Structure formats: structure tokens, C-alpha cells
Amino acid sequence: MPAIKLHGKTFNTYLPEQQIQEKVKQIADELSSDYKDKRPLFIAILNGSFMFAADLFKYLAIDAEISFIKLVSYKGMKSSGNVITSIGLEMELFNREVVIIEDIVDTGKTLHEFLPKLNHQQPRSLKIAALLHKPEATQYPLKIDYLGFSIPNKFVVGYGLDYDGLGRNYKDIYQLAEAS
């Protein structure tokens, strides 16, 4: 599969669409089993998780609701270290089964700061579904209940993930090419 160029940087195919879709379906099957006879609320973290959330929902075999929240922590290729909520959650979480949908967990700071705010609303349960996790980058350990792929600590784009606004539209996930 061909490489792509974004903002003058080259990215090579890392996870092809078919592999991603198989994993998303597997996660949806696990969620459908775990939440059978329940009606969970999924909270997708924008912007990056929109494709994962949409595909996950297509494969779910249960009644479920979804809401979106926008948390921002990236600038360029690095985490800014600050988590900003720019679109808030308007759903009541008290006594609800809640599943966070995240595109990628790297340092863990975003969820580390966001989860206490959700727990304050006393959901019955609070789980995390993440498509990608960078264990080497994790500074704030947290339990990812439904995980797609553990990946190296290298920058990735595609399937909702971007590099300064570009690359979200690709069906595959691409990894930054090594400088030669």
C-alpha cells in the first residue's frame, strides 16, 4: 500500500482497513455480550474517535445510546500536556452503564483528567474502549477494558487520527516513516 504525505512528512501503512474492521467487530461482539439486556451509554471522545465510534456502533447487537464530548490535548505531533473540554457532555450518567470510546491512549493524561469528572456523576459502571494504546508512552496508567491494538510509541494518522488536521479521512492507519 502506498505511503501518504501530510505537511511534508511521509507516513507508511501500519494497520490496513480490513485488520481494523476485524478488530472493531471483535470489540463490538465483546461489548454486545457484556451488555446484553442492558442499555449502555457510549461517550465518544472527539475528534479522533468518530470513525471508530461509527464503525463500532454498526457492529453492536444491543440497544445503546451515544453522546460525544470534545477533549483536546494535542498540538502537532506532541501532547500539549493540557486537556481542554471544548464540547461538554449533556447526558445524565447517574446509575448508567457508561463506555468511553477513545481512538488512542498514549500518555493517558486525557482520560486521567476526564474520568474523575464522569465518576463524580456516579455511573453504575464506567469502562473504556480504545482502538489503540501506546504502552511505552503511558504516564497515567488506566485500565482499558476493550482494546483494539497495542502499538509502538510512534506517531500515527488515519482512521480518525490526524496530524495538524490532516489524515483523518484515510481508511487505513499510517505510521510516521523513519527519517533516513
Short mmCIF file of N, CA and C in Angstrom, two decimals:
data_model
loop_
_atom_site.label_atom_id
_atom_site.label_comp_id
_atom_site.label_asym_id
_atom_site.label_seq_id
_atom_site.Cartn_x
_atom_site.Cartn_y
_atom_site.Cartn_z
N MET A 1 0.84 -1.17 0.00
CA MET A 1 0.00 0.00 0.00
C MET A 1 0.89 1.24 0.00
N PRO A 2 0.49 2.25 -0.76
CA PRO A 2 1.36 3.42 -0.90
C PRO A 2 1.45 4.25 0.38
N ALA A 3 2.56 4.94 0.48
CA ALA A 3 2.75 5.88 1.60
C ALA A 3 1.92 7.13 1.31
N ILE A 4 1.68 7.92 2.35
CA ILE A 4 1.00 9.20 2.18
C ILE A 4 1.90 10.30 2.72
N LYS A 5 1.68 11.51 2.25
CA LYS A 5 2.43 12.67 2.74
C LYS A 5 1.45 13.67 3.34
N LEU A 6 1.77 14.13 4.55
CA LEU A 6 0.96 15.14 5.23
C LEU A 6 1.91 16.18 5.79
N HIS A 7 1.67 17.43 5.47
CA HIS A 7 2.51 18.53 5.95
C HIS A 7 4.00 18.24 5.72
N GLY A 8 4.31 17.63 4.56
CA GLY A 8 5.70 17.37 4.20
C GLY A 8 6.32 16.15 4.87
N LYS A 9 5.57 15.41 5.67
CA LYS A 9 6.09 14.21 6.33
C LYS A 9 5.48 12.97 5.67
N THR A 10 6.27 11.91 5.62
CA THR A 10 5.83 10.66 4.99
C THR A 10 5.35 9.68 6.05
N PHE A 11 4.23 9.04 5.75
CA PHE A 11 3.64 8.02 6.62
C PHE A 11 3.42 6.76 5.81
N ASN A 12 3.82 5.62 6.39
CA ASN A 12 3.65 4.32 5.73
C ASN A 12 2.47 3.58 6.36
N THR A 13 1.83 2.73 5.55
CA THR A 13 0.71 1.94 6.05
C THR A 13 1.16 1.10 7.23
N TYR A 14 0.38 1.14 8.30
CA TYR A 14 0.70 0.37 9.50
C TYR A 14 -0.38 -0.67 9.80
N LEU A 15 -1.64 -0.24 9.81
CA LEU A 15 -2.76 -1.16 10.02
C LEU A 15 -3.74 -0.97 8.87
N PRO A 16 -3.91 -1.99 8.02
CA PRO A 16 -4.84 -1.85 6.89
C PRO A 16 -6.30 -1.91 7.35
N GLU A 17 -7.16 -1.33 6.54
CA GLU A 17 -8.59 -1.22 6.84
C GLU A 17 -9.20 -2.56 7.27
N GLN A 18 -8.92 -3.63 6.56
CA GLN A 18 -9.53 -4.93 6.87
C GLN A 18 -9.16 -5.38 8.29
N GLN A 19 -7.92 -5.22 8.67
CA GLN A 19 -7.47 -5.60 10.01
C GLN A 19 -8.16 -4.74 11.08
N ILE A 20 -8.31 -3.46 10.80
CA ILE A 20 -9.00 -2.56 11.72
C ILE A 20 -10.45 -3.00 11.88
N GLN A 21 -11.13 -3.25 10.76
CA GLN A 21 -12.55 -3.63 10.82
C GLN A 21 -12.77 -4.94 11.56
N GLU A 22 -11.86 -5.90 11.36
CA GLU A 22 -11.98 -7.18 12.09
C GLU A 22 -11.88 -6.95 13.59
N LYS A 23 -10.97 -6.08 14.00
CA LYS A 23 -10.78 -5.80 15.43
C LYS A 23 -11.98 -5.03 15.98
N VAL A 24 -12.50 -4.07 15.23
CA VAL A 24 -13.67 -3.30 15.68
C VAL A 24 -14.86 -4.22 15.86
N LYS A 25 -15.05 -5.16 14.93
CA LYS A 25 -16.15 -6.11 15.06
C LYS A 25 -15.96 -6.99 16.29
N GLN A 26 -14.73 -7.41 16.55
CA GLN A 26 -14.44 -8.23 17.74
C GLN A 26 -14.78 -7.45 19.02
N ILE A 27 -14.40 -6.20 19.08
CA ILE A 27 -14.72 -5.37 20.25
C ILE A 27 -16.23 -5.22 20.39
N ALA A 28 -16.92 -4.98 19.28
CA ALA A 28 -18.39 -4.84 19.31
C ALA A 28 -19.05 -6.12 19.79
N ASP A 29 -18.53 -7.27 19.37
CA ASP A 29 -19.07 -8.56 19.83
C ASP A 29 -18.90 -8.72 21.34
N GLU A 30 -17.72 -8.34 21.86
CA GLU A 30 -17.48 -8.41 23.31
C GLU A 30 -18.44 -7.50 24.07
N LEU A 31 -18.58 -6.26 23.56
CA LEU A 31 -19.49 -5.31 24.20
C LEU A 31 -20.94 -5.81 24.16
N SER A 32 -21.34 -6.36 23.02
CA SER A 32 -22.70 -6.88 22.88
C SER A 32 -22.96 -8.01 23.86
N SER A 33 -21.97 -8.82 24.09
CA SER A 33 -22.09 -9.91 25.06
C SER A 33 -22.13 -9.37 26.49
N ASP A 34 -21.20 -8.48 26.80
CA ASP A 34 -21.10 -7.95 28.17
C ASP A 34 -22.30 -7.08 28.56
N TYR A 35 -22.92 -6.44 27.59
CA TYR A 35 -24.03 -5.52 27.88
C TYR A 35 -25.38 -6.04 27.38
N LYS A 36 -25.45 -7.35 27.19
CA LYS A 36 -26.72 -7.95 26.78
C LYS A 36 -27.77 -7.62 27.84
N ASP A 37 -28.97 -7.26 27.41
CA ASP A 37 -30.08 -6.91 28.30
C ASP A 37 -29.82 -5.64 29.11
N LYS A 38 -28.88 -4.83 28.68
CA LYS A 38 -28.62 -3.53 29.31
C LYS A 38 -28.69 -2.49 28.19
N ARG A 39 -28.69 -1.25 28.52
CA ARG A 39 -28.69 -0.20 27.51
C ARG A 39 -27.59 0.80 27.84
N PRO A 40 -26.33 0.47 27.48
CA PRO A 40 -25.22 1.35 27.83
C PRO A 40 -25.25 2.67 27.08
N LEU A 41 -24.60 3.64 27.70
CA LEU A 41 -24.36 4.94 27.06
C LEU A 41 -22.89 4.97 26.66
N PHE A 42 -22.64 5.16 25.39
CA PHE A 42 -21.29 5.29 24.89
C PHE A 42 -20.97 6.78 24.78
N ILE A 43 -19.79 7.17 25.25
CA ILE A 43 -19.34 8.54 25.13
C ILE A 43 -18.09 8.53 24.26
N ALA A 44 -18.23 9.04 23.04
CA ALA A 44 -17.11 9.08 22.10
C ALA A 44 -16.36 10.40 22.27
N ILE A 45 -15.05 10.31 22.36
CA ILE A 45 -14.22 11.48 22.53
C ILE A 45 -13.77 11.98 21.15
N LEU A 46 -14.21 13.18 20.83
CA LEU A 46 -13.91 13.79 19.54
C LEU A 46 -12.57 14.51 19.59
N ASN A 47 -11.92 14.71 18.47
CA ASN A 47 -12.39 14.40 17.14
C ASN A 47 -11.98 12.99 16.72
N GLY A 48 -10.90 12.50 17.27
CA GLY A 48 -10.26 11.29 16.77
C GLY A 48 -11.09 10.03 16.76
N SER A 49 -12.01 9.87 17.70
CA SER A 49 -12.73 8.59 17.79
C SER A 49 -13.96 8.50 16.90
N PHE A 50 -14.24 9.50 16.09
CA PHE A 50 -15.51 9.49 15.35
C PHE A 50 -15.64 8.31 14.41
N MET A 51 -14.58 7.89 13.73
CA MET A 51 -14.67 6.76 12.81
C MET A 51 -14.81 5.45 13.58
N PHE A 52 -14.00 5.29 14.62
CA PHE A 52 -14.07 4.10 15.46
C PHE A 52 -15.47 3.97 16.07
N ALA A 53 -15.99 5.08 16.59
CA ALA A 53 -17.32 5.06 17.22
C ALA A 53 -18.40 4.68 16.20
N ALA A 54 -18.34 5.27 15.01
CA ALA A 54 -19.34 4.98 13.98
C ALA A 54 -19.30 3.50 13.58
N ASP A 55 -18.10 2.99 13.33
CA ASP A 55 -17.99 1.58 12.93
C ASP A 55 -18.38 0.65 14.08
N LEU A 56 -17.96 0.97 15.29
CA LEU A 56 -18.31 0.15 16.45
C LEU A 56 -19.82 0.05 16.58
N PHE A 57 -20.50 1.18 16.41
CA PHE A 57 -21.96 1.19 16.55
C PHE A 57 -22.64 0.36 15.47
N LYS A 58 -22.07 0.30 14.28
CA LYS A 58 -22.65 -0.51 13.21
C LYS A 58 -22.63 -1.99 13.55
N TYR A 59 -21.64 -2.41 14.33
CA TYR A 59 -21.49 -3.82 14.66
C TYR A 59 -22.17 -4.22 15.97
N LEU A 60 -22.59 -3.28 16.80
CA LEU A 60 -23.23 -3.62 18.07
C LEU A 60 -24.55 -4.34 17.84
N ALA A 61 -24.82 -5.36 18.65
CA ALA A 61 -26.06 -6.12 18.54
C ALA A 61 -26.92 -5.91 19.79
N ILE A 62 -26.85 -4.72 20.36
CA ILE A 62 -27.59 -4.38 21.58
C ILE A 62 -28.20 -2.99 21.42
N ASP A 63 -29.16 -2.67 22.26
CA ASP A 63 -29.67 -1.30 22.32
C ASP A 63 -28.64 -0.47 23.05
N ALA A 64 -28.31 0.67 22.49
CA ALA A 64 -27.30 1.54 23.10
C ALA A 64 -27.54 2.98 22.67
N GLU A 65 -27.05 3.90 23.48
CA GLU A 65 -27.09 5.32 23.16
C GLU A 65 -25.66 5.81 22.99
N ILE A 66 -25.52 6.94 22.29
CA ILE A 66 -24.19 7.52 22.14
C ILE A 66 -24.27 9.03 22.30
N SER A 67 -23.22 9.57 22.90
CA SER A 67 -23.06 11.01 23.03
C SER A 67 -21.60 11.32 22.72
N PHE A 68 -21.31 12.58 22.50
CA PHE A 68 -19.95 12.97 22.12
C PHE A 68 -19.46 14.08 23.03
N ILE A 69 -18.16 14.07 23.26
CA ILE A 69 -17.51 15.14 24.01
C ILE A 69 -16.19 15.43 23.31
N LYS A 70 -15.80 16.69 23.34
CA LYS A 70 -14.54 17.05 22.69
C LYS A 70 -13.54 17.43 23.76
N LEU A 71 -12.46 16.64 23.82
CA LEU A 71 -11.34 16.90 24.72
C LEU A 71 -10.11 17.10 23.84
N VAL A 72 -9.36 18.14 24.08
CA VAL A 72 -8.22 18.46 23.23
C VAL A 72 -6.95 18.43 24.07
N SER A 73 -5.93 17.68 23.59
CA SER A 73 -4.65 17.69 24.28
C SER A 73 -3.46 17.69 23.32
N TYR A 74 -3.71 17.60 22.01
CA TYR A 74 -2.61 17.53 21.05
C TYR A 74 -2.44 18.81 20.28
N LYS A 75 -1.17 19.14 19.99
CA LYS A 75 -0.81 20.25 19.11
C LYS A 75 0.31 19.70 18.24
N GLY A 76 0.06 19.58 16.95
CA GLY A 76 1.05 18.98 16.05
C GLY A 76 1.20 17.50 16.35
N MET A 77 2.43 17.06 16.61
CA MET A 77 2.70 15.64 16.86
C MET A 77 2.91 15.34 18.33
N LYS A 78 2.75 16.32 19.19
CA LYS A 78 3.01 16.11 20.61
C LYS A 78 1.81 16.52 21.45
N SER A 79 1.65 15.83 22.57
CA SER A 79 0.63 16.21 23.52
C SER A 79 1.01 17.55 24.13
N SER A 80 0.05 18.44 24.24
CA SER A 80 0.33 19.77 24.80
C SER A 80 0.51 19.71 26.32
N GLY A 81 0.04 18.60 26.92
CA GLY A 81 0.10 18.49 28.37
C GLY A 81 -1.12 19.08 29.05
N ASN A 82 -1.94 19.79 28.29
CA ASN A 82 -3.16 20.37 28.84
C ASN A 82 -4.37 19.70 28.21
N VAL A 83 -5.38 19.42 29.01
CA VAL A 83 -6.61 18.83 28.50
C VAL A 83 -7.70 19.89 28.58
N ILE A 84 -8.27 20.21 27.44
CA ILE A 84 -9.30 21.24 27.37
C ILE A 84 -10.61 20.60 26.92
N THR A 85 -11.70 20.86 27.65
CA THR A 85 -13.02 20.39 27.23
C THR A 85 -13.64 21.51 26.40
N SER A 86 -13.86 21.25 25.11
CA SER A 86 -14.42 22.30 24.28
C SER A 86 -15.87 22.03 23.88
N ILE A 87 -16.34 20.81 24.02
CA ILE A 87 -17.75 20.49 23.88
C ILE A 87 -18.07 19.58 25.05
N GLY A 88 -19.04 19.97 25.87
CA GLY A 88 -19.33 19.23 27.09
C GLY A 88 -20.39 18.16 26.92
N LEU A 89 -20.47 17.33 27.91
CA LEU A 89 -21.44 16.24 27.96
C LEU A 89 -22.73 16.74 28.60
N GLU A 90 -23.84 16.46 27.95
CA GLU A 90 -25.13 16.93 28.46
C GLU A 90 -26.04 15.79 28.91
N MET A 91 -25.53 14.58 28.95
CA MET A 91 -26.34 13.41 29.34
C MET A 91 -26.19 13.17 30.84
N GLU A 92 -27.23 12.64 31.45
CA GLU A 92 -27.22 12.25 32.87
C GLU A 92 -26.56 10.86 32.95
N LEU A 93 -25.56 10.73 33.83
CA LEU A 93 -24.83 9.47 33.93
C LEU A 93 -25.21 8.66 35.17
N PHE A 94 -25.94 9.24 36.09
CA PHE A 94 -26.26 8.56 37.35
C PHE A 94 -26.88 7.19 37.08
N ASN A 95 -26.26 6.16 37.67
CA ASN A 95 -26.75 4.78 37.61
C ASN A 95 -26.78 4.19 36.19
N ARG A 96 -26.01 4.77 35.26
CA ARG A 96 -25.95 4.27 33.88
C ARG A 96 -24.71 3.42 33.67
N GLU A 97 -24.80 2.50 32.75
CA GLU A 97 -23.64 1.76 32.26
C GLU A 97 -22.99 2.66 31.21
N VAL A 98 -21.74 3.07 31.43
CA VAL A 98 -21.09 4.03 30.54
C VAL A 98 -19.82 3.41 29.97
N VAL A 99 -19.64 3.59 28.67
CA VAL A 99 -18.43 3.13 27.98
C VAL A 99 -17.84 4.31 27.23
N ILE A 100 -16.59 4.65 27.55
CA ILE A 100 -15.86 5.70 26.85
C ILE A 100 -15.27 5.10 25.58
N ILE A 101 -15.44 5.78 24.45
CA ILE A 101 -14.83 5.36 23.19
C ILE A 101 -13.70 6.33 22.88
N GLU A 102 -12.49 5.80 22.83
CA GLU A 102 -11.30 6.61 22.59
C GLU A 102 -10.55 6.04 21.40
N ASP A 103 -10.02 6.92 20.56
CA ASP A 103 -9.24 6.45 19.41
C ASP A 103 -7.89 5.89 19.85
N ILE A 104 -7.20 6.65 20.71
CA ILE A 104 -5.85 6.25 21.11
C ILE A 104 -5.56 6.71 22.53
N VAL A 105 -4.93 5.84 23.28
CA VAL A 105 -4.45 6.19 24.61
C VAL A 105 -2.93 6.13 24.53
N ASP A 106 -2.29 7.29 24.71
CA ASP A 106 -0.83 7.27 24.73
C ASP A 106 -0.36 7.62 26.13
N THR A 107 -0.26 8.88 26.52
CA THR A 107 0.20 9.18 27.88
C THR A 107 -0.87 8.81 28.92
N GLY A 108 -2.15 8.84 28.51
CA GLY A 108 -3.25 8.55 29.43
C GLY A 108 -3.75 9.79 30.16
N LYS A 109 -3.11 10.93 29.93
CA LYS A 109 -3.47 12.15 30.65
C LYS A 109 -4.92 12.59 30.38
N THR A 110 -5.35 12.53 29.14
CA THR A 110 -6.71 12.97 28.82
C THR A 110 -7.74 12.22 29.65
N LEU A 111 -7.68 10.90 29.63
CA LEU A 111 -8.65 10.12 30.40
C LEU A 111 -8.41 10.24 31.90
N HIS A 112 -7.16 10.36 32.30
CA HIS A 112 -6.83 10.53 33.72
C HIS A 112 -7.54 11.76 34.29
N GLU A 113 -7.61 12.82 33.50
CA GLU A 113 -8.27 14.04 33.96
C GLU A 113 -9.78 14.00 33.76
N PHE A 114 -10.24 13.25 32.76
CA PHE A 114 -11.67 13.21 32.44
C PHE A 114 -12.46 12.22 33.29
N LEU A 115 -11.88 11.06 33.59
CA LEU A 115 -12.61 10.02 34.32
C LEU A 115 -13.14 10.46 35.68
N PRO A 116 -12.39 11.21 36.49
CA PRO A 116 -12.95 11.66 37.77
C PRO A 116 -14.21 12.52 37.61
N LYS A 117 -14.27 13.29 36.54
CA LYS A 117 -15.46 14.11 36.27
C LYS A 117 -16.66 13.21 35.98
N LEU A 118 -16.43 12.13 35.29
CA LEU A 118 -17.51 11.18 34.99
C LEU A 118 -17.90 10.41 36.25
N ASN A 119 -16.91 9.94 37.00
CA ASN A 119 -17.19 9.19 38.23
C ASN A 119 -17.97 10.02 39.24
N HIS A 120 -17.77 11.31 39.22
CA HIS A 120 -18.49 12.22 40.12
C HIS A 120 -20.01 12.14 39.89
N GLN A 121 -20.39 11.77 38.67
CA GLN A 121 -21.81 11.66 38.33
C GLN A 121 -22.39 10.28 38.69
N GLN A 122 -21.59 9.44 39.29
CA GLN A 122 -21.99 8.14 39.83
C GLN A 122 -22.66 7.19 38.81
N PRO A 123 -21.93 6.89 37.72
CA PRO A 123 -22.47 5.87 36.81
C PRO A 123 -22.42 4.50 37.50
N ARG A 124 -23.28 3.59 37.08
CA ARG A 124 -23.27 2.23 37.63
C ARG A 124 -21.94 1.56 37.30
N SER A 125 -21.48 1.75 36.07
CA SER A 125 -20.15 1.24 35.66
C SER A 125 -19.56 2.20 34.66
N LEU A 126 -18.24 2.18 34.58
CA LEU A 126 -17.52 3.05 33.66
C LEU A 126 -16.37 2.26 33.06
N LYS A 127 -16.46 2.00 31.77
CA LYS A 127 -15.45 1.20 31.07
C LYS A 127 -14.85 2.01 29.94
N ILE A 128 -13.70 1.56 29.45
CA ILE A 128 -13.00 2.24 28.36
C ILE A 128 -12.81 1.27 27.19
N ALA A 129 -13.19 1.74 25.99
CA ALA A 129 -12.92 1.02 24.75
C ALA A 129 -11.99 1.91 23.93
N ALA A 130 -10.80 1.43 23.65
CA ALA A 130 -9.83 2.21 22.86
C ALA A 130 -9.35 1.38 21.69
N LEU A 131 -9.28 2.00 20.54
CA LEU A 131 -8.79 1.29 19.37
C LEU A 131 -7.29 1.04 19.49
N LEU A 132 -6.54 2.05 19.95
CA LEU A 132 -5.09 1.96 20.02
C LEU A 132 -4.59 2.34 21.41
N HIS A 133 -3.48 1.70 21.80
CA HIS A 133 -2.82 2.04 23.06
C HIS A 133 -1.32 1.98 22.83
N LYS A 134 -0.61 3.01 23.34
CA LYS A 134 0.85 3.04 23.27
C LYS A 134 1.38 2.80 24.68
N PRO A 135 1.59 1.54 25.08
CA PRO A 135 2.04 1.25 26.43
C PRO A 135 3.34 1.96 26.81
N GLU A 136 4.27 2.11 25.86
CA GLU A 136 5.56 2.76 26.14
C GLU A 136 5.40 4.23 26.50
N ALA A 137 4.33 4.87 26.05
CA ALA A 137 4.12 6.30 26.28
C ALA A 137 3.28 6.57 27.52
N THR A 138 2.67 5.54 28.08
CA THR A 138 1.72 5.72 29.18
C THR A 138 2.41 6.25 30.44
N GLN A 139 1.92 7.40 30.90
CA GLN A 139 2.40 8.02 32.13
C GLN A 139 1.34 7.97 33.21
N TYR A 140 0.10 7.82 32.81
CA TYR A 140 -1.04 7.76 33.73
C TYR A 140 -1.76 6.43 33.47
N PRO A 141 -1.32 5.37 34.14
CA PRO A 141 -1.90 4.05 33.86
C PRO A 141 -3.40 4.03 34.12
N LEU A 142 -4.12 3.39 33.22
CA LEU A 142 -5.54 3.16 33.42
C LEU A 142 -5.93 1.86 32.75
N LYS A 143 -7.04 1.35 33.19
CA LYS A 143 -7.50 0.05 32.68
C LYS A 143 -8.31 0.26 31.41
N ILE A 144 -7.81 -0.30 30.32
CA ILE A 144 -8.55 -0.28 29.06
C ILE A 144 -9.28 -1.62 28.98
N ASP A 145 -10.59 -1.56 29.05
CA ASP A 145 -11.41 -2.77 29.14
C ASP A 145 -11.59 -3.46 27.79
N TYR A 146 -11.61 -2.69 26.72
CA TYR A 146 -11.79 -3.22 25.37
C TYR A 146 -10.74 -2.55 24.49
N LEU A 147 -9.72 -3.32 24.10
CA LEU A 147 -8.59 -2.75 23.37
C LEU A 147 -8.45 -3.39 21.99
N GLY A 148 -8.26 -2.52 21.00
CA GLY A 148 -8.01 -2.99 19.65
C GLY A 148 -6.57 -3.45 19.48
N PHE A 149 -5.64 -2.51 19.51
CA PHE A 149 -4.23 -2.81 19.24
C PHE A 149 -3.31 -2.07 20.20
N SER A 150 -2.29 -2.75 20.70
CA SER A 150 -1.17 -2.09 21.38
C SER A 150 -0.14 -1.80 20.31
N ILE A 151 0.33 -0.55 20.27
CA ILE A 151 1.25 -0.16 19.20
C ILE A 151 2.49 0.49 19.80
N PRO A 152 3.59 0.56 19.02
CA PRO A 152 4.80 1.24 19.50
C PRO A 152 4.55 2.74 19.68
N ASN A 153 5.43 3.39 20.37
CA ASN A 153 5.31 4.81 20.64
C ASN A 153 5.78 5.62 19.43
N LYS A 154 5.06 5.48 18.33
CA LYS A 154 5.35 6.21 17.10
C LYS A 154 4.07 6.92 16.66
N PHE A 155 4.22 8.05 16.00
CA PHE A 155 3.07 8.85 15.60
C PHE A 155 2.29 8.17 14.49
N VAL A 156 0.96 8.13 14.63
CA VAL A 156 0.08 7.50 13.65
C VAL A 156 -1.03 8.46 13.23
N VAL A 157 -1.50 8.25 12.00
CA VAL A 157 -2.61 9.03 11.44
C VAL A 157 -3.54 8.09 10.69
N GLY A 158 -4.72 8.60 10.35
CA GLY A 158 -5.69 7.83 9.58
C GLY A 158 -6.76 7.26 10.49
N TYR A 159 -7.86 6.87 9.90
CA TYR A 159 -9.00 6.30 10.62
C TYR A 159 -9.41 7.19 11.81
N GLY A 160 -9.49 8.49 11.53
CA GLY A 160 -9.90 9.45 12.56
C GLY A 160 -8.77 10.20 13.22
N LEU A 161 -7.58 9.66 13.17
CA LEU A 161 -6.41 10.30 13.78
C LEU A 161 -5.78 11.28 12.79
N ASP A 162 -5.31 12.42 13.31
CA ASP A 162 -4.80 13.43 12.39
C ASP A 162 -3.40 13.91 12.75
N TYR A 163 -2.82 14.62 11.80
CA TYR A 163 -1.60 15.37 12.02
C TYR A 163 -1.93 16.81 11.64
N ASP A 164 -2.09 17.66 12.62
CA ASP A 164 -2.49 19.06 12.42
C ASP A 164 -3.67 19.18 11.46
N GLY A 165 -4.71 18.38 11.70
CA GLY A 165 -5.95 18.49 10.95
C GLY A 165 -6.06 17.61 9.73
N LEU A 166 -4.96 17.06 9.25
CA LEU A 166 -5.00 16.24 8.03
C LEU A 166 -4.83 14.76 8.36
N GLY A 167 -5.42 13.92 7.50
CA GLY A 167 -5.22 12.48 7.59
C GLY A 167 -6.36 11.70 8.22
N ARG A 168 -7.33 12.36 8.82
CA ARG A 168 -8.42 11.66 9.49
C ARG A 168 -9.24 10.79 8.54
N ASN A 169 -9.30 11.18 7.27
CA ASN A 169 -10.18 10.55 6.30
C ASN A 169 -9.69 9.22 5.74
N TYR A 170 -8.48 8.82 6.02
CA TYR A 170 -7.96 7.57 5.47
C TYR A 170 -8.56 6.35 6.19
N LYS A 171 -8.82 5.29 5.43
CA LYS A 171 -9.41 4.07 5.99
C LYS A 171 -8.38 3.22 6.73
N ASP A 172 -7.11 3.37 6.34
CA ASP A 172 -6.02 2.64 6.98
C ASP A 172 -5.40 3.53 8.05
N ILE A 173 -4.56 2.94 8.91
CA ILE A 173 -3.77 3.73 9.85
C ILE A 173 -2.33 3.70 9.38
N TYR A 174 -1.72 4.88 9.36
CA TYR A 174 -0.36 5.06 8.87
C TYR A 174 0.55 5.49 10.00
N GLN A 175 1.81 5.07 9.89
CA GLN A 175 2.80 5.40 10.92
C GLN A 175 3.86 6.31 10.29
N LEU A 176 4.33 7.28 11.08
CA LEU A 176 5.37 8.18 10.60
C LEU A 176 6.59 7.39 10.17
N ALA A 177 7.07 7.66 8.96
CA ALA A 177 8.24 6.95 8.43
C ALA A 177 9.49 7.41 9.18
N GLU A 178 10.40 6.49 9.34
CA GLU A 178 11.69 6.81 9.97
C GLU A 178 12.48 7.73 9.04
N ALA A 179 13.12 8.74 9.64
CA ALA A 179 13.97 9.63 8.83
C ALA A 179 15.17 8.84 8.33
N SER A 180 15.50 9.04 7.07
CA SER A 180 16.64 8.28 6.54
C SER A 180 17.86 9.13 6.38
#
